[in-house]
XYZ file of C-alpha atoms in Angstrom:
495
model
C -42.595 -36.915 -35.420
C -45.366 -36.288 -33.028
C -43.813 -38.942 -30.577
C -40.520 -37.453 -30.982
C -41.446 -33.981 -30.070
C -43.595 -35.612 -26.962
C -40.535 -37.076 -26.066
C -38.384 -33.703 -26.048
C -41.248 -32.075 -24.431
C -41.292 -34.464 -21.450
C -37.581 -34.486 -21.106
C -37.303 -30.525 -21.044
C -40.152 -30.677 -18.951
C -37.899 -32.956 -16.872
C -35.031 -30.917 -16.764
C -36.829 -27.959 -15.669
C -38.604 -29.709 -12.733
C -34.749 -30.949 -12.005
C -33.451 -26.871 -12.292
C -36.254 -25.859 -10.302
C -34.995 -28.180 -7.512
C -31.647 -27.674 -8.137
C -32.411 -23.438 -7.740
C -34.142 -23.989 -4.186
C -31.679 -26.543 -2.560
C -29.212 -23.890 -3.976
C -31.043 -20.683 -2.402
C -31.122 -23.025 0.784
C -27.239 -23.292 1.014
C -26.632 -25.967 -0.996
C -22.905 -26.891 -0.853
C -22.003 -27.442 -4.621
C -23.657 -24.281 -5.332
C -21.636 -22.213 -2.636
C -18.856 -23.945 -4.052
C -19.349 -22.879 -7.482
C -20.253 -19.331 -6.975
C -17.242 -19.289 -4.211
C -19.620 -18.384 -1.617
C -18.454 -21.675 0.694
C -15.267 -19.611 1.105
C -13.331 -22.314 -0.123
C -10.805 -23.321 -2.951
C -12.537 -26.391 -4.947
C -10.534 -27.585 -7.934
C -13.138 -29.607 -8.877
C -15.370 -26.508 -9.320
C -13.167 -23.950 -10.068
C -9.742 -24.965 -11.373
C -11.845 -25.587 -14.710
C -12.230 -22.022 -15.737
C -9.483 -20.985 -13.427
C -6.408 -23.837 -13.718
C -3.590 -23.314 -11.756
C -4.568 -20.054 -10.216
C -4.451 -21.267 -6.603
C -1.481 -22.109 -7.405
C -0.230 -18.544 -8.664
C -2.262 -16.857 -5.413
C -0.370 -18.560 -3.365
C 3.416 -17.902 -4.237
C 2.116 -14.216 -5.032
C 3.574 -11.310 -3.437
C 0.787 -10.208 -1.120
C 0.334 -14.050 0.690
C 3.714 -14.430 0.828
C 4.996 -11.108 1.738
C 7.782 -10.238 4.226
C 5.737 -9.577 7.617
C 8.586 -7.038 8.270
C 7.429 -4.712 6.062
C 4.315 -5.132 7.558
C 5.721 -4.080 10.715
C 5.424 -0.166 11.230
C 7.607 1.008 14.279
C 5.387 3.702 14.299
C 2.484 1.838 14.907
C 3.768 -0.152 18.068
C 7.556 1.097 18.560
C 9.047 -2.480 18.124
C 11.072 -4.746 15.628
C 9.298 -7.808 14.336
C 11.389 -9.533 16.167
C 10.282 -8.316 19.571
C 6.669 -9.723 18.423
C 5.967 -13.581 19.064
C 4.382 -15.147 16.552
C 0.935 -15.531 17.461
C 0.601 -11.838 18.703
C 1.905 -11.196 14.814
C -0.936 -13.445 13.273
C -3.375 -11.779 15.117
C -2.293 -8.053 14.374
C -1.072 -8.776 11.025
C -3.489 -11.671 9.629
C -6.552 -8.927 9.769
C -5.058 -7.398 6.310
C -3.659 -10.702 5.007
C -5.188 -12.289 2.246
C -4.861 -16.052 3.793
C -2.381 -19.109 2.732
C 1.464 -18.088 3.218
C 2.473 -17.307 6.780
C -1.540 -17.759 8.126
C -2.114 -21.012 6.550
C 0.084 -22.318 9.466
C -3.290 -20.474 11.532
C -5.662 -22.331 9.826
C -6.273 -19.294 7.560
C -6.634 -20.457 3.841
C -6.327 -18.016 0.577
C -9.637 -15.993 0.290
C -10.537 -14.836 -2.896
C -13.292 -13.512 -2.078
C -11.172 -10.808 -0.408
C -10.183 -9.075 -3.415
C -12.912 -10.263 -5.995
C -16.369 -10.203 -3.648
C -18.351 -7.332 -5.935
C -21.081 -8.062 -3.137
C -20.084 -7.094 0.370
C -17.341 -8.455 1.557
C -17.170 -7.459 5.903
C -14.005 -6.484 6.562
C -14.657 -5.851 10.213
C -16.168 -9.163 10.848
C -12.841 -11.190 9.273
C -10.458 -8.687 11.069
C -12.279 -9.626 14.711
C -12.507 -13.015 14.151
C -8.386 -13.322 13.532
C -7.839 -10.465 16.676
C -9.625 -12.282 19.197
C -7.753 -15.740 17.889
C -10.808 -17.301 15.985
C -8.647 -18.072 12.808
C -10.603 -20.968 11.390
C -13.760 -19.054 11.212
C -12.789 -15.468 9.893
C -13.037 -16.269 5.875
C -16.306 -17.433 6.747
C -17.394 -15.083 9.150
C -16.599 -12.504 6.063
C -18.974 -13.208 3.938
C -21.669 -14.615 6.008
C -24.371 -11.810 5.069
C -23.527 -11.155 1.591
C -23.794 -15.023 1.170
C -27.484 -14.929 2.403
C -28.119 -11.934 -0.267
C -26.307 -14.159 -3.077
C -28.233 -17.040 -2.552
C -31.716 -15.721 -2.314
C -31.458 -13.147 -4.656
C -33.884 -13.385 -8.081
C -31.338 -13.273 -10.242
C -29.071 -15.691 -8.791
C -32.211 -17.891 -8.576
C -32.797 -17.617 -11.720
C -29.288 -18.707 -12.629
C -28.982 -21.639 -10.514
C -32.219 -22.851 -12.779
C -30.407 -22.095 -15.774
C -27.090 -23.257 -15.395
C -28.733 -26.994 -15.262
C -29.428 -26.079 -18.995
C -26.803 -24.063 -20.194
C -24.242 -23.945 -17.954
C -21.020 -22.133 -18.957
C -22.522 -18.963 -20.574
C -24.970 -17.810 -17.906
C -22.718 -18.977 -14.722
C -20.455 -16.063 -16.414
C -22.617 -13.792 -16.428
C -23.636 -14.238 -13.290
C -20.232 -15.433 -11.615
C -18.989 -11.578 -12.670
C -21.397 -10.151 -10.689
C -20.566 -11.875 -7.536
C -16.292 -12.282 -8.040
C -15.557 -9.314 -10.198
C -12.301 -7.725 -10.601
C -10.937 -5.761 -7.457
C -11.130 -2.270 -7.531
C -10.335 1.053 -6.371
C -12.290 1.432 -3.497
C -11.625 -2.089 -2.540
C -7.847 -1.724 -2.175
C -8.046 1.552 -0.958
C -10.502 1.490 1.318
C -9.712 -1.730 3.248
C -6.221 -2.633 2.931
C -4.091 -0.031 1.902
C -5.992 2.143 4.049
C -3.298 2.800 6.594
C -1.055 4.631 3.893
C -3.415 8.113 4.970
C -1.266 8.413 7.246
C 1.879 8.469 5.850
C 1.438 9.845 2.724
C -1.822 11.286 2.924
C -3.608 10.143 -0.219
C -7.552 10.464 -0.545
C -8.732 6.990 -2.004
C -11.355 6.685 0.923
C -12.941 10.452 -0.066
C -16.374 10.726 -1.494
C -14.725 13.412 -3.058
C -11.258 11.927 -3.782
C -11.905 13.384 -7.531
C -11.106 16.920 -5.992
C -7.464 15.611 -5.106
C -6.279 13.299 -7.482
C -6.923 13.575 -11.470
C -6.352 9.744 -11.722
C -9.174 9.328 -9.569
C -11.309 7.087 -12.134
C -8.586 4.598 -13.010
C -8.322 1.576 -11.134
C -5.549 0.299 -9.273
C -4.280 -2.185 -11.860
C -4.527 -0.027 -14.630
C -1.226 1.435 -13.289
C 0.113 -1.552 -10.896
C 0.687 -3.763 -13.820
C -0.838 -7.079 -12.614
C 0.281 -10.707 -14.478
C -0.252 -13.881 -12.374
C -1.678 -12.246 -9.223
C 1.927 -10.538 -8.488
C 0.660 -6.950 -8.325
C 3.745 -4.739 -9.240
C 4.792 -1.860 -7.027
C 7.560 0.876 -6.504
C 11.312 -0.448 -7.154
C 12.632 -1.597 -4.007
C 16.123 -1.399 -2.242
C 17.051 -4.747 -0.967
C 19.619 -4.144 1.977
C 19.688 -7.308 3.272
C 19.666 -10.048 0.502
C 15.937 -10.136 0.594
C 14.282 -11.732 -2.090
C 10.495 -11.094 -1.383
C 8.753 -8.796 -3.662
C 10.935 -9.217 -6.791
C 9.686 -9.598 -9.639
C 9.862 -8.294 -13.417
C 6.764 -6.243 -13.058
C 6.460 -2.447 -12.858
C 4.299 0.258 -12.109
C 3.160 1.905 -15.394
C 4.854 4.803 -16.182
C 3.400 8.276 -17.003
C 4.098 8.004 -20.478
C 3.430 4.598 -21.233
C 1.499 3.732 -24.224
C -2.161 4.142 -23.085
C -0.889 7.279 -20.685
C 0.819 10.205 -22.027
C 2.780 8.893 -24.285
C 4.053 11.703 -26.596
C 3.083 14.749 -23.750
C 5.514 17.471 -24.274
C 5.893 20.736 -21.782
C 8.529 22.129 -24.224
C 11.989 21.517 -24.363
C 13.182 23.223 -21.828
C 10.917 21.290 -19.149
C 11.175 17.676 -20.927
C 15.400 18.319 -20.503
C 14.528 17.945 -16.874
C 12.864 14.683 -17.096
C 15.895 12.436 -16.537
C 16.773 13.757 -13.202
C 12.695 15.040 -12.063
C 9.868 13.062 -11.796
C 6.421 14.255 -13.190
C 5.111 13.353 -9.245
C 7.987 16.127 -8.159
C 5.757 19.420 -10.212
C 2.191 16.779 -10.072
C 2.002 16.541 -6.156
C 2.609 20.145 -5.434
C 0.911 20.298 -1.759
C -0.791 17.128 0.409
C -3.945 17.151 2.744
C -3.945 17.357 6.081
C -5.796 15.452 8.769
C -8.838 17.715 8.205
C -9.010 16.679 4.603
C -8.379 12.907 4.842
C -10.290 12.308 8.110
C -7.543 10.504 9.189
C -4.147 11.590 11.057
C -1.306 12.477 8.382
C 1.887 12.485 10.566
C 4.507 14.995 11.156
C 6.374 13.221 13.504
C 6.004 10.861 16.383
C 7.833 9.791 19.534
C 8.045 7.137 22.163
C 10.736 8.715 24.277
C 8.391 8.300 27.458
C 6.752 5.168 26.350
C 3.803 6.314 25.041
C 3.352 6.814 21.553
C 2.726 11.371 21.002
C 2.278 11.946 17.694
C 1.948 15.650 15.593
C -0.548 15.823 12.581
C -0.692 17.688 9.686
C -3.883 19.682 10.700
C -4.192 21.787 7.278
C -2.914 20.677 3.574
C 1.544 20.940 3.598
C 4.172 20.631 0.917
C 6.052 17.755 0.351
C 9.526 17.446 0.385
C 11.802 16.943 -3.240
C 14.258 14.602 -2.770
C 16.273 12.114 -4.096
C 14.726 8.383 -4.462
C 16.645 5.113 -6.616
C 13.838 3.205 -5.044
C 12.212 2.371 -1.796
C 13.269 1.046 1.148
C 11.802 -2.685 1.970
C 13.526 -3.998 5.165
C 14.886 -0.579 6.329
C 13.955 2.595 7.534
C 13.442 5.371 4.808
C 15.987 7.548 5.707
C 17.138 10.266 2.890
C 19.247 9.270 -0.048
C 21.834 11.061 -1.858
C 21.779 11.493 -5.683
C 23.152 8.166 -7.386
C 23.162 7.113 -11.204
C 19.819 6.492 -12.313
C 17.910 8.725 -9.562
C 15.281 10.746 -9.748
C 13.949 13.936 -7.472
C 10.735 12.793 -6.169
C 8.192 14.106 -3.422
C 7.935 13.031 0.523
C 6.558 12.990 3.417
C 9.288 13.382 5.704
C 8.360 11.820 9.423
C 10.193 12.706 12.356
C 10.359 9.198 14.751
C 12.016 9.206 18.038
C 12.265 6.233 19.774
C 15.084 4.443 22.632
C 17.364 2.164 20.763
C 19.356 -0.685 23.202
C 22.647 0.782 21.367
C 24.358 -2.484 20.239
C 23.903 -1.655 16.459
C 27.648 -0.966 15.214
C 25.520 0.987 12.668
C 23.343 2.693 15.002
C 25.981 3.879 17.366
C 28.319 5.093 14.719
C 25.016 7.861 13.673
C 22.280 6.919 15.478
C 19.741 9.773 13.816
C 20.536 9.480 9.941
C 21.314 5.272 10.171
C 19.036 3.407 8.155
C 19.072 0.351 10.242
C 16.319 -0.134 12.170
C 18.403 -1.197 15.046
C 17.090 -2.817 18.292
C 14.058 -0.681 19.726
C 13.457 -0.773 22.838
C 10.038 -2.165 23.869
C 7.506 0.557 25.007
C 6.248 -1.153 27.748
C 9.932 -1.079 29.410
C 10.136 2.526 28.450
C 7.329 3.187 30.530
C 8.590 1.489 33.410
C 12.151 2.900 33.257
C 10.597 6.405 34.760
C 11.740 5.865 38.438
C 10.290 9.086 39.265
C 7.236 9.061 37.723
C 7.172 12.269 36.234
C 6.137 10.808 32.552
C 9.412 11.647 30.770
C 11.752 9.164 30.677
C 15.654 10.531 30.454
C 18.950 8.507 29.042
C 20.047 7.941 32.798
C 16.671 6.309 33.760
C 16.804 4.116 30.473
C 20.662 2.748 31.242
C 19.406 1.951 34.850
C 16.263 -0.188 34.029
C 16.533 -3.696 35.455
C 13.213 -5.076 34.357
C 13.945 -8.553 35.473
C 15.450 -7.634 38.674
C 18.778 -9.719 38.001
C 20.713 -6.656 39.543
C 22.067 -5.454 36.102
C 21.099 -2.466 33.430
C 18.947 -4.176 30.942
C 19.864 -1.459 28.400
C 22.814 -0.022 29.765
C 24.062 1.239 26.552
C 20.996 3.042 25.300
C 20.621 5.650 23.011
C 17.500 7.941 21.885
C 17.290 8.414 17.916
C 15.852 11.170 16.358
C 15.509 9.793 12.571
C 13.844 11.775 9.540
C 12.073 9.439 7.719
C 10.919 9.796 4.034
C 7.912 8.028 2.742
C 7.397 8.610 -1.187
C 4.252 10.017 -2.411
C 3.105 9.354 -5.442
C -0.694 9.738 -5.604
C -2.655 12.897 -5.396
C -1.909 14.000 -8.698
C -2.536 17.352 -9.477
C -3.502 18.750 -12.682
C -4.619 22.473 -13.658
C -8.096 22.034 -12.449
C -7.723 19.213 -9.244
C -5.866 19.465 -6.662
C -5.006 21.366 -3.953
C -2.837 23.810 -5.855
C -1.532 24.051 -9.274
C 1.595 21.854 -10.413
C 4.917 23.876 -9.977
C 5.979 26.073 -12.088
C 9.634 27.143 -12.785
C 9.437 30.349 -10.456
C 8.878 27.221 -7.389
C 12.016 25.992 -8.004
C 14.423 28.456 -9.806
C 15.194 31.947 -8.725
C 14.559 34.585 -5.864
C 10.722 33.299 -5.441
C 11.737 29.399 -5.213
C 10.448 27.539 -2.243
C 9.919 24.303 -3.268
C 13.127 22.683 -3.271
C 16.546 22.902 -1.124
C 19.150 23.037 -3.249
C 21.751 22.745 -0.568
C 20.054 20.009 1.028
C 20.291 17.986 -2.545
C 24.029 17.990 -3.063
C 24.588 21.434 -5.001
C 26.085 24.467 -4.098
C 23.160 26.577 -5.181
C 20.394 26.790 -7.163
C 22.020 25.104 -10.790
C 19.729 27.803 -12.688
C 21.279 30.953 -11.274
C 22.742 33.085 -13.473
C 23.593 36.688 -13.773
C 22.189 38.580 -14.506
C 19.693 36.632 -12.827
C 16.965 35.427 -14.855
C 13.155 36.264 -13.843
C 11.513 33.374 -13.698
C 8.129 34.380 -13.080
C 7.868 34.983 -16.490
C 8.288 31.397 -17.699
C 5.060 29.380 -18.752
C 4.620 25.700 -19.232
C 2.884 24.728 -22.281
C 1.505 21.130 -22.515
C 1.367 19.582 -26.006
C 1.388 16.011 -27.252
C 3.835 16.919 -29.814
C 7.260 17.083 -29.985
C 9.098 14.301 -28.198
C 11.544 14.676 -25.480
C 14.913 15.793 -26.874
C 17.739 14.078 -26.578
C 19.656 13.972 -23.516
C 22.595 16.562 -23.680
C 25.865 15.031 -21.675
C 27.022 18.016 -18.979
C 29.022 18.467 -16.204
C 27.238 17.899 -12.753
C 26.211 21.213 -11.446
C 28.220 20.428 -8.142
């Protein structure tokens, strides 16, 4: 027995020589060890597809590598169509907020996880100049080039590497969750989806987003149902046969089991629900630019060839109107009321922009077409003002021969004034956050409605007039989690 127990002792003895080793080769940038806690930046099926089997896989035919880069493509942002972009000017303006694989695998730029699950410090900045100034191959790595320092000398992770020669599955867990956690709030919010501020105005990058939105402590997924790494989003409109983006996935609803399943306002408000969304009385008034730190837009125009844009300076009301889903390779122009529908809030934002005017659809209504048509590049804008005097007219536009050929290289050009509305659907209000109170029936119905134009949604006039007219001032909304919504009564249409 006594030789059996010196025999253990020398072999632990042994193995924690060998862990001791193993930690400082490891702290020294050992490659297997990067590997394993995904701090080499790269996929390894040896190391990870045993915890994680066929999730590479799954990353890669998800929705946010393989999106549409058209939808990526704002023409507010640089006043052309995709199409007017070459491909590497594309990769390097749209690869900064791309996860890697799909369309910039062809760039050298591989799937990152790390992009979504680094829990500690993932730069951002660092990836997004590397793939600007062309340096594809390195951005990953150029990501997470501190925060890999901090990993790998850190006690704990020390300690781990030691202990993982021992007992490896339980404590790499441990420790793996601490390094590639879970995205997020402030990770999706803050980095990629950032550029929704100013659109729609919503306050994830606030210290004090709290003070805006009452679903300020739930996290992304909790709501964006997530199976497979296909995050789900809004319903979208597919004009064009497009089949990125589908999927059976959908964003939780507001009473969803887990939610408020069971809230009642009384019957009288809960009759409403199959025609008004909970967002349309919820998101009652939106920040302005002094809020969110970042422009909200009113409208903006490249008429002369220089993007002008008006801001929200102070905190506006959206705009109720009809929505059977969003837009994906379109422009968000205003829908009419259609089987299924609901009213919904929006930003509405004025664009103005040349058009070359070959668009059958464009020409026929050039301001309320959804197409997006052919814009005109902004750099030949700018040139078209023979005078100089910075505004560019429709004659000036017709007459532009940019290459000199001696014909009009947009002879038949038109300028389009289009209203464009962007669906809110954060900054939920409650009674106690938000910017103002949810509606109440007196916003809507009556002589003291503001909130909604009735004309401008398909009816005559406001469907609760009466006479004598009622007062509706007087009317409360109760909240209660009894009482479910009644049944649906069949009526005519109210115009």
């Amino acid at each position: 027995m006594a030789k059996l127990n010196v025999i253990l002792i020398g072999i632990l003895v042994v193995m924690f020589a060998a862990a001791g080793v193993y930690a400082y080769v490891g702290s020294t940038g050992n490659g297997a060890m990067s590997t394993h806690y995904m701090t080499g930046q790269t996929w390894s099926d040896s190391s990870c597809s045993v915890c994680h089997a066929g999730v590479y896989e799954e990353v890669s035919v998800s929705s946010h590598v393989e999106q549409d880069m058209k939808k990526w493509t704002s023409i507010m942002e640089y006043g052309v169509d995709v199409d007017s972009i070459d491909e590497d000017t594309m990769a390097a303006t749209y690869g900064q907020v791309h996860p890697g694989g799909g369309y910039m695998a062809d760039y050298g730029v591989d799937v990152d996880c790390m992009i979504c699950h680094n829990q500690v410090g993932y730069d951002f900045e660092a990836r997004a100049e590397s793939i600007a100034s062309g340096d594809f191959e390195n951005a990953n790595e150029a990501a997470i080039e501190e925060s890999r320092e901090e990993i790998q000398s850190d006690a704990l992770y020390m300690a781990s590497y030691m202990l993982d020669v021992l007992a490896p599955l339980p404590l790499v867990t441990e420790v793996h969750d601490e390094v590639n956690g879970a995205p997020g709030k402030a990770l999706c919010g803050d980095n990629c989806h950032s550029g929704d501020i100013t659109t729609t105005a919503v306050t994830w990058t606030l210290e004090d987003s709290a003070s805006y939105d009452v679903h300020d402590s739930v996290d992304c997924q909790e709501c964006h149902v997530t199976e497979e790494h296909n995050i789900s989003s809004r319903e979208y409109l597919f004009t064009s046969g497009s089949v990125h983006m589908e999927s059976e996935l959908g964003v939780m609803a507001c009473d969803s089991s887990g939610c408020h399943e069971g809230i009642s306002h009384g019957a009288l408000v809960d009759g409403h629900l199959e025609t008004v969304s909970c967002e349309s009385c919820h998101i009652p008034a939106l920040p302005g630019s002094d809020i969110t730190g970042t422009p909200v837009l009113k409208s903006f125009s490249w008429q002369n060839g220089v993007r002008e844009d008006v801001t929200y300076d102070s905190e506006f009301a959206p705009t109720i109107s009809w929505s059977s889903g969003v837009y994906y390779d379109a422009l968000p122009t205003v829908q009419e009321q259609a089987k299924g529908s609901l009213l919904k809030p929006f930003n509405v934002i004025t664009g103005i922009w040349w058009d070359e005017g070959i668009d059958s659809e464009v020409l026929a209504d050039p301001d309320n077409s959804s197409s997006i048509g052919d814009p005109i590049n902004p750099a030949d804008v700018l040139s078209s003002d023979a005078d100089g005097d910075g505004v560019v007219t429709e004659d000036e536009i017709r007459a532009y021969d940019g290459d000199a050929d001696g014909n009009p290289d947009y002879p038949n050009a038109v300028l389009r004034h289009v209203e464009m509305y962007y669906q809110v659907s954060h900054n939920i209000a409650s009674s106690t956050v938000g910017l103002e109170g949810p509606l109440v029936c007196a916003d809507c119905h009556g002589s003291t409605a503001t909130a909604i134009n009735w004309t401008a949604l398909g009816y005559e006039k406001d469907p609760a007039m009466s006479d004598p007219e009622t007062d509706f001032s007087t009317k409360t909304i109760e909240v209660s989690v009894k009482g479910a919504k009644p049944e649906e009564v069949e009526r005519e249409p109210a115009f």
